[in-house]
Short mmCIF file of C-alpha atoms in Angstrom, two decimals:
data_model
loop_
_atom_site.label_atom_id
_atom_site.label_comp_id
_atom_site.label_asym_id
_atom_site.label_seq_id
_atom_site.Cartn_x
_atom_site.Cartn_y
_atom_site.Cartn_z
CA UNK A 2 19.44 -26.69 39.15
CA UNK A 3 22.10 -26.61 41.63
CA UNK A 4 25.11 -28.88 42.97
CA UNK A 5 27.67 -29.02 45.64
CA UNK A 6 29.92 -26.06 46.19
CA UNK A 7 33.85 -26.09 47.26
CA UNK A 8 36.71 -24.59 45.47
CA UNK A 9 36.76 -24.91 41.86
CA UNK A 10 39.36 -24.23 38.63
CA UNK A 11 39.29 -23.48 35.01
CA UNK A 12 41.06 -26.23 33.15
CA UNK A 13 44.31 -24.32 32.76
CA UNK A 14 44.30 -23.69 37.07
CA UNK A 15 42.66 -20.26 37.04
CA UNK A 16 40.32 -19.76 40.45
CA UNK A 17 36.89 -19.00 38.11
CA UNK A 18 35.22 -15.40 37.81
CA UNK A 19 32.33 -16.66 39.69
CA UNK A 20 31.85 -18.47 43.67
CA UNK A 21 29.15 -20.39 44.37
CA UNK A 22 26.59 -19.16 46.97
CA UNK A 23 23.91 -20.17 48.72
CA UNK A 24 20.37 -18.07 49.13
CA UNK A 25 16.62 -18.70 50.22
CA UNK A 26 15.63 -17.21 46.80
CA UNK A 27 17.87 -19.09 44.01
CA UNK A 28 19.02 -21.81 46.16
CA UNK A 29 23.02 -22.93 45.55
CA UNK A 30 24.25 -20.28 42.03
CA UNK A 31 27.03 -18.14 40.82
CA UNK A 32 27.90 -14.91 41.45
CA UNK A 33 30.56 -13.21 39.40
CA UNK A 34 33.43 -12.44 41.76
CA UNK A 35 35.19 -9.58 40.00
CA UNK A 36 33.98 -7.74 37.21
CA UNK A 37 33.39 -9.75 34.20
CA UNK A 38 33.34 -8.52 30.16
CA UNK A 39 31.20 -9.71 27.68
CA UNK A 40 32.34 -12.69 25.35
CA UNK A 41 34.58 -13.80 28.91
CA UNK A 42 34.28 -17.73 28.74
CA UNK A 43 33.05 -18.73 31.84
CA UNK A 44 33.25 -21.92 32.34
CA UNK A 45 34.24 -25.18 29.80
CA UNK A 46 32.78 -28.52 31.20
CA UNK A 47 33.32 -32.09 30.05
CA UNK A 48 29.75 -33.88 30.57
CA UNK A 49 28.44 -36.20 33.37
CA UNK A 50 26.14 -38.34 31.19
CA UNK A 51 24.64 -38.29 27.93
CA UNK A 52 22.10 -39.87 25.81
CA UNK A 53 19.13 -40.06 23.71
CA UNK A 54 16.04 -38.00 25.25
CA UNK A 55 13.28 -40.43 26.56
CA UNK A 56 10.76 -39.68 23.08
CA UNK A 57 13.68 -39.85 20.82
CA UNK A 58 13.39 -41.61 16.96
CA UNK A 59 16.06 -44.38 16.38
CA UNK A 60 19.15 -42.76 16.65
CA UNK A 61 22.76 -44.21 17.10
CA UNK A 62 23.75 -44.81 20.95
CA UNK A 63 26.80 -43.35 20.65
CA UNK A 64 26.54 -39.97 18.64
CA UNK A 65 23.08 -39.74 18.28
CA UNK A 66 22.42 -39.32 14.30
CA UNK A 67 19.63 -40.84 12.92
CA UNK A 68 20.72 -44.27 11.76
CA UNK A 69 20.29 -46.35 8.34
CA UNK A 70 19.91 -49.41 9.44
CA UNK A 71 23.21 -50.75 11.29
CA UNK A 72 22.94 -52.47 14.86
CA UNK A 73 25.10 -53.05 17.55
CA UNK A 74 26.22 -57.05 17.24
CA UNK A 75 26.04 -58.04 20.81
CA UNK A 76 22.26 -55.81 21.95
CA UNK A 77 20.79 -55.49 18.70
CA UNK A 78 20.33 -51.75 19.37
CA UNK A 79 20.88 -49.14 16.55
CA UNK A 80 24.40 -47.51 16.15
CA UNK A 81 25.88 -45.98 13.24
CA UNK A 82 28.82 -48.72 12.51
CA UNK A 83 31.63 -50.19 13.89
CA UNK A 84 33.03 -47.23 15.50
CA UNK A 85 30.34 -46.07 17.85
CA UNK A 86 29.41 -49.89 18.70
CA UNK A 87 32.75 -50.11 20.09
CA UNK A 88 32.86 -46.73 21.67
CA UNK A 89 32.79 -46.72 25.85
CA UNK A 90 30.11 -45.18 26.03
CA UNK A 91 27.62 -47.53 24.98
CA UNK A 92 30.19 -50.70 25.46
CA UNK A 93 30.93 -50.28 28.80
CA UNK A 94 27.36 -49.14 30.11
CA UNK A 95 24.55 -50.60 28.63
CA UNK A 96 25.24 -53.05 26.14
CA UNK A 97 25.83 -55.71 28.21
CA UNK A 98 22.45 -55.92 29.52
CA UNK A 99 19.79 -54.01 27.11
CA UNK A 100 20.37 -57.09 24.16
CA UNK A 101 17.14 -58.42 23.08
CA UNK A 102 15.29 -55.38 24.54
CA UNK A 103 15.10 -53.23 21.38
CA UNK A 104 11.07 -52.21 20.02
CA UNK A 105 11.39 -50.00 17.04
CA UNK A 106 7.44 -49.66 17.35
CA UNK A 107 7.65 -48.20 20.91
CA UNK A 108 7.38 -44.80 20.66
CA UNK A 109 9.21 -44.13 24.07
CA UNK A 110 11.86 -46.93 23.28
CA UNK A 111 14.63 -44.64 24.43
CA UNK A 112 13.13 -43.31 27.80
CA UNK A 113 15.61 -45.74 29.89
CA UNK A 114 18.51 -45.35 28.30
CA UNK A 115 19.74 -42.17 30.20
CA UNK A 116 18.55 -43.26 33.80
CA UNK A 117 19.93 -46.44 33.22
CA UNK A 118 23.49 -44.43 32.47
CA UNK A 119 23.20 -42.34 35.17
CA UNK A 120 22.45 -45.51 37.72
CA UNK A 121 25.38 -47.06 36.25
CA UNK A 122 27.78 -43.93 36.86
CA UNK A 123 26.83 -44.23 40.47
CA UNK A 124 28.55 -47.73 40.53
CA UNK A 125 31.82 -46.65 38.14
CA UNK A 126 35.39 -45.97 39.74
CA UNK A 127 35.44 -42.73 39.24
CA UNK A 128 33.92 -41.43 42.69
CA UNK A 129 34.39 -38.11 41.55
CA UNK A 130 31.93 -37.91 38.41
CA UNK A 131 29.65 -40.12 41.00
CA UNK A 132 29.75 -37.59 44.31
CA UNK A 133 28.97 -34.84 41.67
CA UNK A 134 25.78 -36.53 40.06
CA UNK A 135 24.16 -37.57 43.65
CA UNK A 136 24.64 -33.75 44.63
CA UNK A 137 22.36 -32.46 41.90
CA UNK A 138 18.73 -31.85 42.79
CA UNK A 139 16.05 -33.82 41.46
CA UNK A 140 12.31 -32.58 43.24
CA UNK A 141 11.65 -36.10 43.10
CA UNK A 142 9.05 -36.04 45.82
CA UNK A 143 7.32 -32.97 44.18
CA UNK A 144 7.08 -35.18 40.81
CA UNK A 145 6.45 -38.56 42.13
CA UNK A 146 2.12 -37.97 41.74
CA UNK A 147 2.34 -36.54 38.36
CA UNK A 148 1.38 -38.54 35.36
CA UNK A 149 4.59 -38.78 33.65
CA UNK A 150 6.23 -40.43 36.81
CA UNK A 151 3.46 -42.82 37.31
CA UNK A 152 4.45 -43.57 33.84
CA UNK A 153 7.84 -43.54 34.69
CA UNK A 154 7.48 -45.68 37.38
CA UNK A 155 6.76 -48.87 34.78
CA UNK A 156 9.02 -47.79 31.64
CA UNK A 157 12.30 -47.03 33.58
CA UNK A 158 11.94 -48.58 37.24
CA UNK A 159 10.37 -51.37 36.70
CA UNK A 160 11.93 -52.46 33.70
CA UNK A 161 15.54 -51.53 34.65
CA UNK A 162 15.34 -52.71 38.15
CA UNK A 163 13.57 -56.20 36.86
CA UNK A 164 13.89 -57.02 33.01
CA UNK A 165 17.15 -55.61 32.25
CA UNK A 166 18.21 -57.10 36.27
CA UNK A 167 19.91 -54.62 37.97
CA UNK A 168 18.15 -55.35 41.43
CA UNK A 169 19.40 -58.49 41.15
CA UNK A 170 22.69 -58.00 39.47
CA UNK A 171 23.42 -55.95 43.10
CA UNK A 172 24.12 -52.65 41.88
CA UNK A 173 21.84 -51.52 45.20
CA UNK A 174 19.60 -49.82 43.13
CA UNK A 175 15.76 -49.66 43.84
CA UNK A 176 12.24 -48.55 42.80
CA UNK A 177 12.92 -44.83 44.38
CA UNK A 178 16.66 -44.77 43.15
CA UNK A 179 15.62 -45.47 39.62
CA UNK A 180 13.29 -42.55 39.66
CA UNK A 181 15.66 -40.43 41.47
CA UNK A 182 18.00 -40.72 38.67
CA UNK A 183 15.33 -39.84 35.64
CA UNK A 184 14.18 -36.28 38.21
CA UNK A 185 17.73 -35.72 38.17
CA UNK A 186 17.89 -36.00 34.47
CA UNK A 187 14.35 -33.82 34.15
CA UNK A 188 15.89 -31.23 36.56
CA UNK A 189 19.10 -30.91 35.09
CA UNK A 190 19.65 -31.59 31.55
CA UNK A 191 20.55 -29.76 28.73
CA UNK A 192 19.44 -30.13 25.52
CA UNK A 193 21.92 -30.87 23.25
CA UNK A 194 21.35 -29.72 19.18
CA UNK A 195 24.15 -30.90 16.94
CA UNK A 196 24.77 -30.54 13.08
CA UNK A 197 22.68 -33.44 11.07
CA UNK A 198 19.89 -33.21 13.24
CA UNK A 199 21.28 -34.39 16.34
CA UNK A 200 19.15 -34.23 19.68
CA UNK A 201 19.93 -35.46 23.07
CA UNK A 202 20.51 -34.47 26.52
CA UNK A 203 23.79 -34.35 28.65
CA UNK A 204 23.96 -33.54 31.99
CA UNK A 205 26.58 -31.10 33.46
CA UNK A 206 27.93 -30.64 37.04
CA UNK A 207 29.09 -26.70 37.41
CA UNK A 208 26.82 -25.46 34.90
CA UNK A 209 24.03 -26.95 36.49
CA UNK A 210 24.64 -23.92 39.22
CA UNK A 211 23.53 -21.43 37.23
CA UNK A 212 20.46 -19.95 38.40
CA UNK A 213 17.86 -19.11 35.85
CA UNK A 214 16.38 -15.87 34.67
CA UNK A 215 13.90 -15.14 32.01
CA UNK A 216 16.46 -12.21 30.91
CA UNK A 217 20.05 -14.47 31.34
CA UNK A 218 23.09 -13.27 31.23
CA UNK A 219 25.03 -15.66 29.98
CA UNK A 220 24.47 -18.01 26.86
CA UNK A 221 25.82 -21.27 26.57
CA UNK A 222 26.93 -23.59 23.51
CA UNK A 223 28.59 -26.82 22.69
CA UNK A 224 31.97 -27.81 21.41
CA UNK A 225 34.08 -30.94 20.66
CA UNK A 226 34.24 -33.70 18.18
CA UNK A 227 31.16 -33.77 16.21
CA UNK A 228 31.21 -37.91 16.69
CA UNK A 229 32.03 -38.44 20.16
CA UNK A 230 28.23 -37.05 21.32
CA UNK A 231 30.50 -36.12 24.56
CA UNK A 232 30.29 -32.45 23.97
CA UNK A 233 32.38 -29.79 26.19
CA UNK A 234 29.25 -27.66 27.41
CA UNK A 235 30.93 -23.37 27.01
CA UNK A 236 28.88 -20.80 29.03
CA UNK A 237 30.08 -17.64 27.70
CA UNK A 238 28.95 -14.15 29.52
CA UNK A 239 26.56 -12.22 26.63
CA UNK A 240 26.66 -8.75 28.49
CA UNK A 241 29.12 -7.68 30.81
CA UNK A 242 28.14 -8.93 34.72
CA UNK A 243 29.12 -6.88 37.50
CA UNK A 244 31.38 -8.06 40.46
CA UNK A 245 28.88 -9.85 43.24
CA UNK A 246 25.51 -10.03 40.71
CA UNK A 247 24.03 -13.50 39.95
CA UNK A 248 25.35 -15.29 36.73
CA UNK A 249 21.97 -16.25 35.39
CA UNK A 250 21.01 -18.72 32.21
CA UNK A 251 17.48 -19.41 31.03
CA UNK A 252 15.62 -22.95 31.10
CA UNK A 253 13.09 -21.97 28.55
CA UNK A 254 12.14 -19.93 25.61
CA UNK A 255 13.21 -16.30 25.85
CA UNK A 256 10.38 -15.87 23.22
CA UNK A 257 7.50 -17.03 25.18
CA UNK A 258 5.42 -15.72 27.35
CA UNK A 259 5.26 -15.37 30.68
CA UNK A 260 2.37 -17.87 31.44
CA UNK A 261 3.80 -20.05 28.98
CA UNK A 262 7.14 -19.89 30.67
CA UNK A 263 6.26 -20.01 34.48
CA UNK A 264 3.71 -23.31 33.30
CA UNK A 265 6.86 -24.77 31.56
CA UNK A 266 9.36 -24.01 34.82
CA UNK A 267 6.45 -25.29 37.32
CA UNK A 268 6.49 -28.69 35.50
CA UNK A 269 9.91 -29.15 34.19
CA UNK A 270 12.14 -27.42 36.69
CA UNK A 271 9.35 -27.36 39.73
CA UNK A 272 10.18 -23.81 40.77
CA UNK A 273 7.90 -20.77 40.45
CA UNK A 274 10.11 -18.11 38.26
CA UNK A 275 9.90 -14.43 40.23
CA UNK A 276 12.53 -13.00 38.19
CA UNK A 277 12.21 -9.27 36.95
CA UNK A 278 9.98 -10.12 33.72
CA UNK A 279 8.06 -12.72 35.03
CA UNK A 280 7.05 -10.03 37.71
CA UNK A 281 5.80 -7.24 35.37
CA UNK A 282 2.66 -7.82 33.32
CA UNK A 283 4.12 -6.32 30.58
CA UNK A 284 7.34 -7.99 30.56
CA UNK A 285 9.70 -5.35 31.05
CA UNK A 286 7.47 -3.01 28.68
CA UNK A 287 7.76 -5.70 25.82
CA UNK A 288 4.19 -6.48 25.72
CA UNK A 289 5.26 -10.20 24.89
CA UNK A 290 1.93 -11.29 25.98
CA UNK A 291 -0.62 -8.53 25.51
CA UNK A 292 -3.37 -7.95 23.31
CA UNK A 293 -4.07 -4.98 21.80
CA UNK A 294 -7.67 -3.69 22.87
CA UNK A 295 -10.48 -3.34 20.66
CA UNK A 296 -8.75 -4.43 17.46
CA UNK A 297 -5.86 -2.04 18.26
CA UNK A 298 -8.05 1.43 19.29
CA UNK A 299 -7.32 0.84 22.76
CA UNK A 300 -3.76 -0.20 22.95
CA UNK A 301 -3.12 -0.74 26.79
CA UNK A 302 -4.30 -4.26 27.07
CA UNK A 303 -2.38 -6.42 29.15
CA UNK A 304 -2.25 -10.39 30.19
CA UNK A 305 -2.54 -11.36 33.60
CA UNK A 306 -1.74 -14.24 35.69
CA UNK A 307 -5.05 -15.79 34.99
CA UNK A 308 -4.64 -16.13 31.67
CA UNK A 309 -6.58 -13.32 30.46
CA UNK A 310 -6.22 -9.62 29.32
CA UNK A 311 -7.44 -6.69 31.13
CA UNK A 312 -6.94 -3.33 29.65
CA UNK A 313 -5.47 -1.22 31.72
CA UNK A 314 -7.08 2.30 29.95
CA UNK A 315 -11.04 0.69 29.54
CA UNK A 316 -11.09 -1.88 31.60
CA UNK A 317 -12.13 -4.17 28.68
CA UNK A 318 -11.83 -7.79 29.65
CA UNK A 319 -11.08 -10.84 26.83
CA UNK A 320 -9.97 -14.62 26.94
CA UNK A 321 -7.07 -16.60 25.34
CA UNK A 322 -9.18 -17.82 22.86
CA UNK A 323 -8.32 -15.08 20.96
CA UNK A 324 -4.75 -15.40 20.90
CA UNK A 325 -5.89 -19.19 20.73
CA UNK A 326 -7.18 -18.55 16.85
CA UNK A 327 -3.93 -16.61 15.90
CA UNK A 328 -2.20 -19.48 17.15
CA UNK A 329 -3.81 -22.11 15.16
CA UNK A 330 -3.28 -20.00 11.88
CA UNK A 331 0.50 -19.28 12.66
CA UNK A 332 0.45 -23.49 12.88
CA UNK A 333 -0.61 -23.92 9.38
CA UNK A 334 0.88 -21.23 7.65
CA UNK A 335 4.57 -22.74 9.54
CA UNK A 336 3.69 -26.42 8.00
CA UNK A 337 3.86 -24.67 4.38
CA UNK A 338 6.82 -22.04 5.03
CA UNK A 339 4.03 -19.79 3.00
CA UNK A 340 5.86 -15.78 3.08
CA UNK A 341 2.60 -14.63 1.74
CA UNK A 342 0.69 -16.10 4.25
CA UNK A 343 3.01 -14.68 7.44
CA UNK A 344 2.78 -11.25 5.45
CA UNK A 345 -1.10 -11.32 5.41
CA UNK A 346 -1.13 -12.35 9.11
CA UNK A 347 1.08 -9.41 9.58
CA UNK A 348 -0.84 -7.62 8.18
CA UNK A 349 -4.43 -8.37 9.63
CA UNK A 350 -2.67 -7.37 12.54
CA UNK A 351 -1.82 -3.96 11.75
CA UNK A 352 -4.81 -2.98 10.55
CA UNK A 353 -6.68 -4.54 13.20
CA UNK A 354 -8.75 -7.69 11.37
CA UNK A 355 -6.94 -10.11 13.00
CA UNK A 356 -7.66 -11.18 16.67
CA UNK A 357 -6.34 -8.31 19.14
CA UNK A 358 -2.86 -8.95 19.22
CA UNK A 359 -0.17 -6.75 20.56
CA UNK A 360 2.58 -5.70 17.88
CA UNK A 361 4.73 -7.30 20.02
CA UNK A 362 2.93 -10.07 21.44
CA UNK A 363 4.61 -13.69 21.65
CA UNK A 364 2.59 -14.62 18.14
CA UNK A 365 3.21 -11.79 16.46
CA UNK A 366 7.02 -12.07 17.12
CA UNK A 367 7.41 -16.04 16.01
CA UNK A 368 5.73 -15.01 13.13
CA UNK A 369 8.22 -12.13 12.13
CA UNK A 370 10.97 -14.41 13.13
CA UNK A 371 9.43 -16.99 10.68
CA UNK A 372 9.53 -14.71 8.19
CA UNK A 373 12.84 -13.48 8.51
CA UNK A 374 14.17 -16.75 8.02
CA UNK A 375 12.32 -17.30 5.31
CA UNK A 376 13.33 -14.17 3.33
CA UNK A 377 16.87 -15.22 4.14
CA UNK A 378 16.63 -18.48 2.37
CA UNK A 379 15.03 -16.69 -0.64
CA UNK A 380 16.98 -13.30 -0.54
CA UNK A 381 18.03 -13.34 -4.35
CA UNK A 382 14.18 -14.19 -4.89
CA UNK A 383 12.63 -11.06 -2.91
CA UNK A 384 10.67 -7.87 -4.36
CA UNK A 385 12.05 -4.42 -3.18
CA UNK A 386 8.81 -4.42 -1.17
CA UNK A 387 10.10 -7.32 0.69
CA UNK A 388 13.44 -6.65 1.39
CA UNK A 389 12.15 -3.31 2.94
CA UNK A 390 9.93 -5.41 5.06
CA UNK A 391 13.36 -7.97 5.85
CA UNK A 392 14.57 -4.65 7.01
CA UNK A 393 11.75 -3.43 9.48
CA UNK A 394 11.26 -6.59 10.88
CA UNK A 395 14.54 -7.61 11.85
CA UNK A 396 15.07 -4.12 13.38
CA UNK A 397 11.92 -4.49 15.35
CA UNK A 398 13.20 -7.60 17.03
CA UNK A 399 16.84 -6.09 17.51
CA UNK A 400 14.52 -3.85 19.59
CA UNK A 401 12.74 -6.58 20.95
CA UNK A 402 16.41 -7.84 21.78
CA UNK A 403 17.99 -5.11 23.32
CA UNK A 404 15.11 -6.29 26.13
CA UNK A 405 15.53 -9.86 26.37
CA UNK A 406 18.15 -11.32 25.30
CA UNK A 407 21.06 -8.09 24.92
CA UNK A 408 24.20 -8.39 24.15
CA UNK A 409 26.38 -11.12 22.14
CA UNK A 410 23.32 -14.20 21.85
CA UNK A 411 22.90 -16.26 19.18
CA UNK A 412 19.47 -14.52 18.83
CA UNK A 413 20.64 -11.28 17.81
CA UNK A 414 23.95 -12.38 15.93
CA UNK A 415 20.97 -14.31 13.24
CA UNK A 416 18.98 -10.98 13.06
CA UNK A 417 22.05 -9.33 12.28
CA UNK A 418 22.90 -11.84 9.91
CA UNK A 419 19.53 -11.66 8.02
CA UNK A 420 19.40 -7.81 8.34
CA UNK A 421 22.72 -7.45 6.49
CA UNK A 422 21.77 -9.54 3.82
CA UNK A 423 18.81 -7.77 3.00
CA UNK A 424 20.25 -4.79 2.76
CA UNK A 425 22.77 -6.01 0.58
CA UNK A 426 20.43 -7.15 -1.85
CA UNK A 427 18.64 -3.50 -1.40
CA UNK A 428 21.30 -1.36 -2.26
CA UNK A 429 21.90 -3.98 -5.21
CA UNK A 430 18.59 -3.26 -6.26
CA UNK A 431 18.27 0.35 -5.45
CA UNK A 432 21.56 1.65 -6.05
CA UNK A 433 21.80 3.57 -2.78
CA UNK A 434 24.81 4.28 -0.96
CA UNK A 435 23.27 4.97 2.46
CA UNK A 436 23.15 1.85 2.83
CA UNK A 437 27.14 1.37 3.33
CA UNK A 438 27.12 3.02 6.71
CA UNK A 439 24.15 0.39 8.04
CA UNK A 440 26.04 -2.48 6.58
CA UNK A 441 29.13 -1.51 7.86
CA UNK A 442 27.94 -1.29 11.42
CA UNK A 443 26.24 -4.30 11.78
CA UNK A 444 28.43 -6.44 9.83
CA UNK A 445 30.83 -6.00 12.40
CA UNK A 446 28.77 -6.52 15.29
CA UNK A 447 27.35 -9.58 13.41
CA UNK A 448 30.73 -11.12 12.97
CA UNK A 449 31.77 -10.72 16.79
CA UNK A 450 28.85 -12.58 17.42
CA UNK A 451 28.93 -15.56 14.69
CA UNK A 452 32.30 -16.07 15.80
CA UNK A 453 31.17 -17.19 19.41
CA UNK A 454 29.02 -19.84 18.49
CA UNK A 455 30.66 -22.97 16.50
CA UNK A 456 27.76 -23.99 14.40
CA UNK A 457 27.04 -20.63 13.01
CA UNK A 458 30.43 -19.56 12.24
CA UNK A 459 30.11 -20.49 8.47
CA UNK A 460 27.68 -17.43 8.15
CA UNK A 461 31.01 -15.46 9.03
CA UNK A 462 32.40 -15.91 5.40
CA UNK A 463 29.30 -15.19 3.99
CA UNK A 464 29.22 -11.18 5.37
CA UNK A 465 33.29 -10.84 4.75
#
């Protein structure tokens, strides 16, 4: 992601802790300019566009939430009421022309709507907003061949330029513009997650700098009225960045492996990821994505970039399809939320039964995070067995992290959220007072963190 540079200010007319740079390895990013502390707020930004992502279920066009019924009166389109029909945002962009043009059966109904927004920005007064969205890259020409393009090519260019009429309407748009503006979108985006089950994507100028790394910096999260669905994107730095390093953010899952990752970046972002992790086979010592040789005798196995593991001590050589199996059972046992299952597959992996995982490889760790969340929503329900367990595991992926995502993330504030409740109900159970000390310290550290990010902060209450 990247933009245009020039001299920037925070809101209140602060010069920002960060410059924008240019370099042949992350392209336009920040750099912190002066020494920055953890918790700092980087950087609060009022989006570009928004709207519904391109594979999204009816949902209103204004806020997003999944609607009951209710339609816009002039396009027929779903909305939540009279509010959000009347709001700008959908009044003044594409009502006018998208009436009629609504198939609840399509199953990609929504793809347009956001490159149709972001073609219609390009023609609004404010050249500002405008300059800022044509400076953003889009790789078009690396993503032009690939089968979601070609697909593109007839469900957004096609039928914006010619059945919705903006070629002929003179808004100087045309086949490779449309595109342009959906590899834009594809490049850029966030993804947006809101309370009530709210999806969609926004698009944001400045933080759109950021260059990525598999172990960010920074984390960002999303403020403002909960019906506007314009929300204020807040980057906020997690560990403390030192004057002239890169401010970093991720564009994928801190939790998955490497191959998984760099395939994911290749196709979405069109960049190969040489960061520090992606560089190491075993991710920074984390083993994310190693298997555990012979069943666990022979611990030194490793992935490579091939796709398959080679132990570094015997030389031993296996395939995905092991990991492959675990996979496929982690699938099921997640469709029935079953905690006996996730402790059997935990298990089979200790003791070796279960396909040569690492104990810290990528499947291994979604299922302890699974289960975690799972004993948190039964915690008055658990055996003292359990709660021990709620106890290990959450400490195993503090440890886990320390690594990849340290400092104030909403990944670690949760474990610390579901560690202290645990041991709550184990000193309720067990009548220990060692347990105060433990509490203590990570109910504080918990708090700072809840505190930073506005949809968790309700669990505050709950550890005070």
């Amino acid at each position: 992601m990247s933009s245009s540079g020039g001299t920037e200010t925070t809101d209140d007319g602060a010069a920002p802790p960060y410059a924008v740079v240019q370099s042949p390895e992350l392209g336009r990013h920040w750099v912190a300019v002066r020494d920055i502390v953890a918790g700092e707020v980087l950087l609060e930004e009022r989006p570009l566009v928004v709207g519904p992502k391109a594979g999204s279920p009816p949902v209103c066009l204004t806020c997003y939430a999944p609607t009951a019924g209710y339609k816009c009166s002039k396009c027929g389109w779903p909305v939540c009421g009279p509010r959000c029909e009347a709001a700008p945002v959908h009044r003044d962009a594409e009502c006018p022309l998208i009436d009629g043009h609504y198939d609840s059966r399509r199953s990609a109904a929504y793809c347009f709507v956001m490159p149709l927004r972001c073609m219609l920005l390009l023609h609004q007064r404010d050249g500002r907003r405008a300059a800022e969205f044509r400076s953003l890259q889009s790789h078009l020409d690396d993503r032009l061949n690939t089968p979601l393009y070609r697909a593109y090519a007839v469900n957004v260019a096609a039928f914006v330029l010619d059945r919705l009429g903006l070629r002929s309407a003179g808004y100087g748009h045309n086949h490779r513009s449309a595109l342009e503006a959906a590899a834009v979108l594809d490049t850029n985006a966030f993804e947006v997650r809101r309370p009530g089950g709210r999806k969609f994507r926004a698009v944001y100028g400045r933080a759109s700098m950021m260059a990525h790394c598999c172990t960010p910096n920074t984390k960002h999260v999303f403020i403002g009225d909960e019906t506007d669905g314009q929300p204020t994107i807040r980057v906020v730095a997690a560990v403390p960045i030192a004057r002239g390093y890169p401010i970093t953010a991720t564009y994928t899952q801190t939790l998955w492996c490497t191959r998984d990752r760099r395939r994911h970046l290749s196709a979405a972002k069109c960049f190969e990821c040489a960061c520090a992790r992606c560089a190491d086979p075993v991710e920074l010592g984390t083993h994310l994505g190693s298997v555990a040789c012979g069943g666990g005798q022979c611990p030194g196995g490793r992935a490579t970039a091939a796709g398959q593991w080679l132990c570094t001590t015997c030389g031993r050589l296996a395939t995905d399809v092991e990991a492959a199996h675990a996979l496929q059972t982690v699938g099921a046992l997640s469709k029935t939320r079953d905690c006996a299952g996730f402790e059997r597959f935990l298990e089979r992996v200790r003791d070796g039964t279960m396909p040569p995982l690492h104990a810290n490889h990528h499947v291994t760790v979604g299922v302890k995070y699974a289960l975690a969340q799972l004993y948190a929503d039964r915690i008055s329900d658990l055996s003292t067995k359990q709660l021990e367990n709620n106890t290990d595991i959450c400490e195993q992926l503090l440890r886990l992290a320390d690594v990849l995502e340290p400092g104030i993330t909403r990944f670690r504030g949760l474990l610390l959220y579901y560690l202290v409740r645990g041991l709550r109900q184990l000193k309720r159970m067990k009548h220990r007072r060692n347990y105060d000390e433990m509490i203590k310290n990570y109910t504080g550290e918990a708090v700072v963190i809840l505190k930073t990010e506005p949809d968790l902060m309700h669990l505050v209450e709950q550890l005070q």
